[in-house]
Coordinates of C-alpha atoms in Angstrom, one line a residue:
M427 CA 22.6 -16.7 14.2
K428 CA 20.1 -19.4 15.1
A429 CA 19.4 -22.0 12.3
I430 CA 16.4 -21.1 10.2
N431 CA 14.3 -24.2 9.8
A432 CA 11.2 -24.8 7.6
I433 CA 7.8 -24.4 9.2
R434 CA 4.4 -25.7 8.3
M435 CA 2.4 -23.0 6.4
G436 CA -0.5 -23.5 4.0
G437 CA -0.3 -27.3 4.4
V438 CA 3.4 -27.6 3.3
D439 CA 6.8 -27.1 4.7
V440 CA 8.5 -23.9 3.6
L441 CA 11.3 -21.6 4.8
P442 CA 9.8 -18.9 7.0
L443 CA 10.7 -16.3 4.5
V444 CA 7.9 -14.5 2.7
E445 CA 8.2 -12.0 -0.1
G446 CA 5.9 -9.0 0.6
G447 CA 3.6 -8.0 -2.0
K448 CA 4.2 -4.4 -3.2
G449 CA 1.7 -2.4 -5.1
V450 CA 1.2 -1.7 -8.7
A451 CA 3.6 -3.7 -11.0
V452 CA 6.5 -3.9 -8.4
S453 CA 6.1 -7.4 -7.0
N454 CA 5.6 -9.5 -10.2
G455 CA 5.9 -13.0 -11.4
A456 CA 9.7 -12.7 -11.9
T457 CA 10.3 -11.7 -8.2
A458 CA 7.7 -14.1 -6.8
G459 CA 8.9 -17.1 -8.9
A460 CA 12.5 -16.5 -7.9
W461 CA 11.7 -16.0 -4.3
A462 CA 9.7 -19.3 -4.2
A463 CA 12.4 -21.2 -6.2
A464 CA 14.8 -20.2 -3.3
G465 CA 12.6 -22.1 -0.9
G466 CA 10.4 -19.2 0.5
V467 CA 7.0 -18.0 -0.3
G468 CA 6.9 -15.8 -3.3
T469 CA 4.2 -13.0 -3.7
F470 CA 3.1 -11.2 -6.7
S471 CA 0.9 -8.1 -6.5
A472 CA -2.5 -8.5 -8.1
V473 CA -3.0 -4.7 -7.8
N474 CA -3.3 -3.5 -11.4
A475 CA -0.6 -6.0 -12.5
D476 CA 1.1 -5.7 -15.8
S477 CA 0.0 -7.7 -18.8
Y478 CA 1.9 -8.2 -22.1
D479 CA 1.3 -8.0 -25.8
A480 CA 2.2 -10.7 -28.3
Q481 CA 5.8 -9.5 -28.4
G482 CA 6.1 -9.7 -24.6
E483 CA 6.1 -5.9 -24.2
I484 CA 4.2 -4.4 -21.3
I485 CA 0.7 -3.1 -22.2
R486 CA 0.4 0.4 -20.5
Q487 CA -3.0 0.9 -19.0
T488 CA -4.9 3.6 -20.9
Y489 CA -8.6 4.3 -20.6
S490 CA -11.1 5.3 -23.3
G491 CA -14.4 5.0 -21.3
K492 CA -16.3 8.2 -21.1
T493 CA -17.6 7.6 -17.6
R494 CA -16.0 6.5 -14.5
R495 CA -18.1 3.4 -14.4
E496 CA -16.8 2.5 -18.0
R497 CA -13.3 3.1 -17.1
H498 CA -13.7 1.2 -13.8
E499 CA -14.7 -1.9 -16.0
E500 CA -11.6 -1.4 -18.1
L501 CA -9.4 -1.3 -15.0
V502 CA -10.9 -4.6 -13.7
E503 CA -10.2 -6.2 -17.0
Y504 CA -6.6 -4.9 -16.9
G505 CA -6.3 -6.2 -13.4
I506 CA -7.5 -9.8 -14.2
K507 CA -5.3 -10.1 -17.3
G508 CA -2.3 -8.7 -15.5
G509 CA -2.8 -11.0 -12.5
I510 CA -3.1 -14.1 -14.7
A511 CA 0.0 -13.1 -16.5
Q512 CA 2.0 -12.7 -13.4
A513 CA 0.6 -15.9 -11.9
I514 CA 1.8 -17.8 -15.0
E515 CA 5.3 -16.3 -15.0
A516 CA 5.6 -16.9 -11.1
R517 CA 4.8 -20.6 -11.6
E518 CA 7.0 -21.0 -14.6
R519 CA 10.0 -19.5 -12.8
G520 CA 9.3 -21.1 -9.4
G521 CA 8.4 -24.6 -10.6
P522 CA 5.5 -27.0 -9.9
N523 CA 6.2 -27.2 -6.1
A524 CA 6.8 -23.4 -5.5
R525 CA 4.5 -21.6 -3.1
I526 CA 3.0 -18.7 -4.9
H527 CA 0.8 -16.1 -3.3
A528 CA -1.2 -13.3 -4.9
N529 CA -1.4 -10.0 -2.8
I530 CA -4.5 -7.8 -3.1
L531 CA -5.8 -4.8 -1.3
W532 CA -9.4 -5.2 -0.2
E533 CA -9.9 -1.4 -0.7
M534 CA -8.8 -1.6 -4.4
G535 CA -11.5 -1.2 -7.0
G536 CA -13.2 -4.4 -7.9
A537 CA -10.9 -6.4 -5.5
E538 CA -13.3 -9.4 -5.4
R539 CA -13.9 -9.6 -9.0
V540 CA -10.2 -9.3 -9.8
I541 CA -9.0 -12.0 -7.5
R542 CA -11.8 -14.3 -8.6
G543 CA -10.9 -13.7 -12.3
I544 CA -7.2 -14.4 -11.6
L545 CA -8.0 -17.6 -9.7
D546 CA -10.3 -18.7 -12.5
G547 CA -7.8 -17.8 -15.3
A548 CA -4.7 -19.3 -13.5
K549 CA -6.2 -22.4 -12.0
G550 CA -3.8 -24.3 -9.7
M551 CA -1.0 -21.7 -10.0
V552 CA -1.8 -19.6 -6.9
N553 CA -1.5 -21.2 -3.5
G554 CA -2.5 -18.4 -1.3
I555 CA -4.2 -15.0 -1.1
T556 CA -2.6 -12.3 1.1
C557 CA -5.0 -9.5 1.7
G558 CA -5.0 -6.2 3.8
A559 CA -6.0 -2.6 3.6
G560 CA -9.4 -2.8 5.1
M561 CA -11.4 -5.6 6.8
P562 CA -11.7 -8.3 4.1
Y563 CA -14.5 -10.5 5.6
R564 CA -15.2 -12.2 2.3
L565 CA -11.6 -13.4 2.0
A566 CA -12.4 -16.7 3.6
D567 CA -15.4 -17.3 1.4
I568 CA -13.1 -16.9 -1.7
A569 CA -10.5 -19.2 -0.3
R570 CA -13.0 -21.9 0.3
E571 CA -14.6 -21.6 -3.1
Y572 CA -11.2 -21.9 -4.8
G573 CA -9.5 -24.3 -2.4
V574 CA -6.6 -22.0 -1.6
H575 CA -5.2 -20.7 1.8
Y576 CA -5.7 -17.2 2.9
Y577 CA -3.5 -14.9 4.8
P578 CA -5.1 -11.7 6.1
I579 CA -3.0 -8.7 7.0
V580 CA -3.8 -7.2 10.4
S581 CA -2.0 -4.8 12.8
S582 CA -3.6 -5.9 16.1
G583 CA -5.1 -8.8 17.8
R584 CA -8.4 -6.9 18.0
A585 CA -8.7 -6.6 14.3
F586 CA -8.0 -10.3 13.7
S587 CA -10.7 -11.1 16.4
A588 CA -13.3 -9.2 14.5
L589 CA -12.4 -11.0 11.2
W590 CA -12.4 -14.4 13.0
K591 CA -15.7 -14.0 14.7
R592 CA -17.6 -12.6 11.7
S593 CA -16.2 -14.9 9.0
Y594 CA -12.8 -16.7 9.4
S595 CA -14.0 -19.2 11.9
K596 CA -16.1 -20.8 9.2
A597 CA -13.0 -21.5 7.0
R598 CA -10.5 -22.4 9.8
E599 CA -8.8 -25.2 7.8
L600 CA -7.8 -22.9 5.1
L601 CA -6.2 -20.1 7.2
G602 CA -2.6 -20.5 6.2
G603 CA -1.2 -17.8 8.5
V604 CA -1.9 -14.3 9.8
V605 CA 0.4 -11.4 8.6
Y606 CA 1.1 -8.8 11.4
E607 CA 2.0 -5.7 9.6
D608 CA 3.6 -3.2 11.8
P609 CA 2.0 0.1 11.2
W610 CA 5.1 2.1 12.2
L611 CA 7.7 0.1 10.3
A612 CA 6.1 -1.4 7.2
G613 CA 6.1 0.3 3.8
G614 CA 3.0 1.2 1.8
H615 CA -0.3 1.6 3.4
N616 CA -0.4 1.1 7.2
G617 CA -3.1 -0.1 9.5
L618 CA -3.0 2.6 12.3
S619 CA -6.3 2.7 14.2
N620 CA -7.9 5.9 15.6
S621 CA -6.6 5.1 19.0
E622 CA -2.9 4.8 17.9
D623 CA -0.5 7.8 17.5
P624 CA 1.4 7.8 14.3
R625 CA 4.2 9.7 16.1
K626 CA 4.5 7.2 19.0
P627 CA 5.7 3.8 17.6
E628 CA 5.0 0.9 19.7
S629 CA 7.4 -2.3 20.0
P630 CA 6.1 -5.1 17.7
F631 CA 6.8 -7.9 20.2
P632 CA 4.0 -7.3 22.7
R633 CA 1.5 -6.6 19.9
V634 CA 2.4 -9.8 18.2
L635 CA 2.3 -11.6 21.5
A636 CA -1.2 -10.2 22.1
L637 CA -2.2 -11.4 18.6
R638 CA -0.8 -14.9 19.4
N639 CA -2.7 -15.0 22.6
Q640 CA -5.9 -14.0 20.8
M641 CA -5.3 -16.6 18.2
R642 CA -4.8 -19.3 20.9
E643 CA -8.2 -18.5 22.3
F644 CA -9.5 -19.6 18.9
G645 CA -7.5 -22.7 18.8
L646 CA -4.9 -21.3 16.4
G647 CA -1.7 -21.8 18.4
D648 CA 0.0 -23.6 15.6
T649 CA -1.1 -21.2 12.8
P650 CA 2.1 -19.1 11.8
I651 CA 2.2 -15.4 12.3
I652 CA 4.1 -13.6 9.6
M653 CA 6.1 -10.6 10.9
A654 CA 6.0 -7.8 8.3
G655 CA 7.8 -4.4 8.7
G656 CA 11.3 -3.7 9.8
V657 CA 12.8 -7.1 9.2
W658 CA 16.3 -6.8 7.8
W659 CA 18.8 -9.3 9.6
L660 CA 17.3 -12.2 11.1
E661 CA 19.8 -12.3 13.9
E662 CA 18.1 -9.1 15.2
W663 CA 15.0 -11.2 15.7
E664 CA 16.6 -14.2 17.4
D665 CA 14.4 -13.8 20.5
W666 CA 11.4 -14.4 18.1
I667 CA 12.7 -17.5 16.5
D668 CA 11.7 -20.8 18.3
N669 CA 9.9 -18.7 21.0
A670 CA 7.4 -20.9 22.7
D671 CA 5.3 -17.8 23.7
L672 CA 5.0 -16.5 20.1
G673 CA 4.6 -19.9 18.5
P674 CA 5.6 -20.4 14.8
I675 CA 6.8 -17.2 13.3
A676 CA 7.7 -16.3 9.7
F677 CA 9.3 -13.1 8.4
Q678 CA 8.2 -11.0 5.5
F679 CA 10.6 -9.0 3.4
G680 CA 9.1 -6.2 1.4
T681 CA 11.7 -3.5 1.0
R682 CA 14.9 -5.6 0.4
P683 CA 13.5 -7.4 -2.7
L684 CA 13.2 -4.0 -4.4
L685 CA 17.0 -4.1 -4.8
T686 CA 17.5 -7.3 -6.7
Q687 CA 18.2 -8.3 -10.2
E688 CA 14.7 -9.6 -10.9
S689 CA 13.0 -6.5 -9.5
P690 CA 11.4 -4.6 -12.2
I691 CA 11.7 -1.2 -10.8
S692 CA 14.1 1.2 -12.7
D693 CA 17.9 1.4 -12.3
A694 CA 17.4 4.9 -11.1
W695 CA 15.1 3.8 -8.4
K696 CA 17.5 1.1 -7.3
K697 CA 20.3 3.6 -7.1
R698 CA 18.2 5.9 -5.2
L699 CA 17.6 3.1 -2.5
I700 CA 21.3 2.9 -1.8
T701 CA 21.5 6.6 -1.0
L702 CA 18.6 6.8 1.6
Q703 CA 19.4 8.2 4.9
P704 CA 17.6 7.7 8.3
G705 CA 14.3 9.7 8.2
D706 CA 14.0 9.7 4.5
V707 CA 10.9 7.4 4.7
S708 CA 8.0 9.2 6.3
L709 CA 4.6 8.2 7.6
Q710 CA 2.0 10.5 6.0
N711 CA -1.9 10.6 5.6
F712 CA -2.2 11.9 2.1
S713 CA -3.4 8.6 0.5
P714 CA -6.8 8.7 -1.1
T715 CA -7.6 5.4 0.7
G716 CA -7.7 7.4 3.9
F717 CA -5.0 5.1 5.4
Y718 CA -1.6 6.3 6.6
S719 CA 1.2 5.2 4.3
S720 CA 5.0 5.2 4.4
A721 CA 7.0 6.4 1.4
V722 CA 10.3 8.0 0.4
H723 CA 10.0 11.8 1.2
N724 CA 10.6 13.6 -2.2
E725 CA 9.2 16.6 -4.1
F726 CA 5.9 14.9 -4.6
L727 CA 5.3 14.4 -0.8
G728 CA 6.9 17.9 -0.1
E729 CA 4.2 19.5 -2.4
L730 CA 1.4 17.6 -0.7
E731 CA 2.6 18.9 2.6
A732 CA 2.9 22.5 1.4
R733 CA -0.6 22.4 -0.1
S734 CA -2.1 21.3 3.2
E735 CA -0.3 24.2 4.9
R736 CA -1.7 26.6 2.4
Q737 CA -5.2 26.0 3.9
I738 CA -7.7 28.1 5.7
A739 CA -11.2 27.5 7.1
Y740 CA -14.1 29.4 5.7
S741 CA -17.8 29.8 6.5
S742 CA -20.7 30.6 4.1
E743 CA -21.9 33.2 6.5
A744 CA -20.2 35.9 8.6
V745 CA -20.2 34.2 12.0
G746 CA -18.0 34.3 15.1
D747 CA -14.4 35.1 14.1
H748 CA -15.1 34.7 10.4
T749 CA -15.7 38.4 9.6
A750 CA -13.4 39.0 6.6
E751 CA -15.0 38.6 3.2
Y752 CA -13.1 36.5 0.7
L753 CA -14.1 36.0 -3.0
V754 CA -13.6 32.5 -4.4
G755 CA -13.4 31.2 -7.9
P756 CA -14.0 32.9 -11.3
R757 CA -17.5 33.9 -10.3
R758 CA -16.0 35.6 -7.2
R759 CA -18.5 34.1 -4.8
P760 CA -18.1 35.4 -1.2
V761 CA -17.1 33.3 1.8
W762 CA -16.0 34.5 5.2
V763 CA -12.7 33.8 6.9
T764 CA -10.9 35.2 9.9
P765 CA -8.9 38.4 9.3
H766 CA -5.7 36.4 10.1
D767 CA -6.5 33.9 7.4
N768 CA -7.5 36.6 5.0
A769 CA -3.9 38.1 5.4
R770 CA -2.4 34.6 4.8
A771 CA -4.5 34.2 1.7
Q772 CA -3.4 37.4 0.2
S773 CA 0.2 36.5 0.8
W774 CA -0.3 33.2 -1.0
E775 CA -1.9 34.9 -3.9
K776 CA 1.0 37.3 -4.3
A777 CA 3.3 34.2 -4.3
G778 CA 1.5 32.8 -7.3
F779 CA -1.0 30.5 -5.6
T780 CA -4.0 32.2 -7.0
E781 CA -6.4 29.3 -7.4
T782 CA -8.6 28.1 -4.5
L783 CA -9.9 24.6 -4.2
R784 CA -12.6 23.7 -1.7
T785 CA -12.2 20.6 0.5
P786 CA -14.8 18.4 2.2
D787 CA -13.8 20.0 5.5
N788 CA -14.9 23.5 4.6
T789 CA -11.5 24.7 3.9
L790 CA -9.8 26.3 1.0
V791 CA -6.4 25.2 -0.3
F792 CA -4.4 27.5 -2.5
E793 CA -2.5 26.3 -5.6
T794 CA -0.9 27.6 -8.8
P795 CA -3.1 27.6 -11.8
E796 CA -1.1 24.8 -13.3
A797 CA -1.3 22.6 -10.3
A798 CA -5.0 23.3 -9.9
R799 CA -5.7 22.2 -13.4
E800 CA -3.8 19.0 -12.9
I801 CA -5.7 18.2 -9.9
I802 CA -9.0 18.8 -11.5
D803 CA -8.0 16.9 -14.6
D804 CA -7.0 13.9 -12.5
Q805 CA -10.2 13.9 -10.5
V806 CA -12.3 14.0 -13.8
A807 CA -10.1 11.1 -15.3
C808 CA -10.8 8.9 -12.3
M809 CA -11.0 5.2 -13.3
G810 CA -12.2 3.8 -10.0
C811 CA -9.0 2.2 -8.9
L812 CA -10.2 2.1 -5.1
S813 CA -13.4 1.0 -3.8
H814 CA -13.7 4.4 -2.1
C815 CA -11.5 7.4 -3.1
R816 CA -11.4 10.6 -1.1
F817 CA -9.5 12.4 -4.0
S818 CA -12.1 12.0 -6.6
N819 CA -15.1 11.1 -4.4
W820 CA -15.6 7.9 -6.3
T821 CA -17.2 4.7 -4.8
Q822 CA -17.8 1.5 -6.5
N823 CA -21.1 1.2 -5.0
G824 CA -24.3 2.5 -6.8
P825 CA -26.6 4.0 -7.5
D826 CA -24.5 7.3 -7.9
Y827 CA -21.1 6.0 -7.5
T828 CA -19.9 8.9 -5.4
N829 CA -19.0 8.8 -1.7
G830 CA -21.3 11.8 -1.0
K831 CA -18.5 14.2 -0.2
R832 CA -16.7 16.9 -2.1
A833 CA -13.6 15.6 -3.8
D834 CA -10.4 16.3 -1.8
P835 CA -7.6 18.2 -3.5
R836 CA -5.3 17.6 -0.6
S837 CA -4.9 13.9 -1.9
F838 CA -3.8 12.6 -5.2
C839 CA -4.6 10.0 -7.9
I840 CA -2.7 7.0 -6.6
Q841 CA -3.3 4.9 -9.8
K842 CA -1.6 7.6 -11.9
T843 CA 1.5 8.0 -9.8
L844 CA 2.1 4.3 -9.0
Q845 CA 1.8 3.3 -12.6
D846 CA 4.2 6.2 -13.6
V847 CA 6.9 5.3 -11.0
A848 CA 6.7 1.6 -11.7
H849 CA 7.3 2.2 -15.4
D850 CA 10.4 4.5 -15.2
G851 CA 8.6 7.7 -14.4
S852 CA 10.2 10.5 -12.3
L853 CA 11.4 9.5 -8.7
E854 CA 10.8 13.1 -7.5
R855 CA 7.4 13.6 -8.9
N856 CA 5.8 10.3 -7.9
L857 CA 5.0 8.3 -4.9
M858 CA 7.8 5.9 -3.8
F859 CA 6.6 3.4 -1.2
A860 CA 9.3 1.9 1.1
G861 CA 9.7 0.5 4.6
H862 CA 11.2 2.6 7.3
N863 CA 14.4 0.5 7.3
A864 CA 15.2 1.3 3.6
Y865 CA 18.1 3.5 4.7
R866 CA 19.9 0.4 5.7
F867 CA 20.8 -0.3 2.2
T868 CA 23.4 2.5 2.5
S869 CA 25.2 0.9 5.4
D870 CA 24.7 -2.8 4.7
P871 CA 28.2 -4.2 3.4
F872 CA 26.1 -6.6 1.3
Y873 CA 25.4 -3.8 -1.2
S874 CA 28.8 -2.2 -1.2
N875 CA 30.2 -1.1 -4.5
G876 CA 26.7 -0.9 -5.9
F877 CA 26.1 -4.7 -5.7
V878 CA 22.6 -5.8 -6.7
P879 CA 22.0 -9.4 -5.8
S880 CA 19.8 -11.9 -7.5
V881 CA 16.8 -13.0 -5.4
K882 CA 18.6 -16.3 -4.9
Q883 CA 21.6 -14.5 -3.4
L884 CA 19.5 -12.3 -1.2
V885 CA 17.7 -15.3 0.3
E886 CA 21.0 -17.1 0.9
R887 CA 22.4 -14.1 2.6
I888 CA 19.2 -13.7 4.8
L889 CA 19.8 -17.5 5.8
T890 CA 23.5 -17.2 6.6
G891 CA 23.4 -13.8 8.3
R892 CA 25.9 -11.0 8.2

């Protein structure tokens, strides 16, 4: 394997190994500090991060506000306090010279307020902001205001070009790097565009080369690109290392740090990782963000798939093929469906899926009474964890704080499930994000006999190869 040398990133020399930020309470101060102490760039998630009480116990996020707006304010407060707590721990574990980044999702509720609150409350502890899930134009303004570097996450040169021309060119000196997150390989939310087919993966090399060529047009030939998604053994990427066409490259590891001693996920989750097989991680479009995302296929995703299959189109009038009357809801209001769909609806009802829920697309989905009640309860309990939510129809923008569409029962409350799985909840009944290479835990001899490395051991293994 080629020698892995330090590169210049964010104004300092670091190993080109970056910890990927992972969602709610998974990448935390412990993992980030340990990764940075090993010589790379540690990243804690600033998305609804955990905070602690006086005894050091995690404060579970509960909400007492009577309205969504009131609960949203509670969520923002939780997010700021949690982010500060994780920044402090990362700095304490990593040391004064560690490179610590905070990862935020631009589409999370109150994203700008949360990251500003963290940077105010943990002054000098955060060296960089990594940000994706949307088009974070204001990221450069925040970086300039607080004197930190910024690392936008993109999945194409075209996306970066739009960000650069509109905003980033005004804060050139603080652009520490650009994260290319492969939309077919990375875990979590993926940046597939409308022109890309989720079923037809494209090779990352030409896409990253196109990004580099676009960056060179802007005078950014020496700004590192961080490859995220599908990275396991660095010898598999030797043609990327010291490649003059690609320029400086770093590699982001998101899935592998899950299986470390410092990782806060449950032992059951860690054991599940070393049983995964090829194909167990799937790309699906149920997220309330509207983005595709990659997660371990389990009962939770299976039920979402089945729910969408139990779906028929309806019309408020008898028109075209919609000639069969169907009565909806407790008031038995009539809608019209096709005779074929009417027969399907009758079969679902006989199977116990007796509740109908309307979607924004003039369709009906069929669920059991218990599942329908849970969906409605979750929609009512919305705390505004996203800037826009298709599941609950929340938007953080006034005056009415709704997206103007019917709440979509084909999606789910992402805050509820990610909080639960991160705090020892059911692995089958919750969303488990993972990259598509997660199945390699099973065949990698490094993890034989159930071995769980420390972060330091993992980084050493990455640097020395197989």
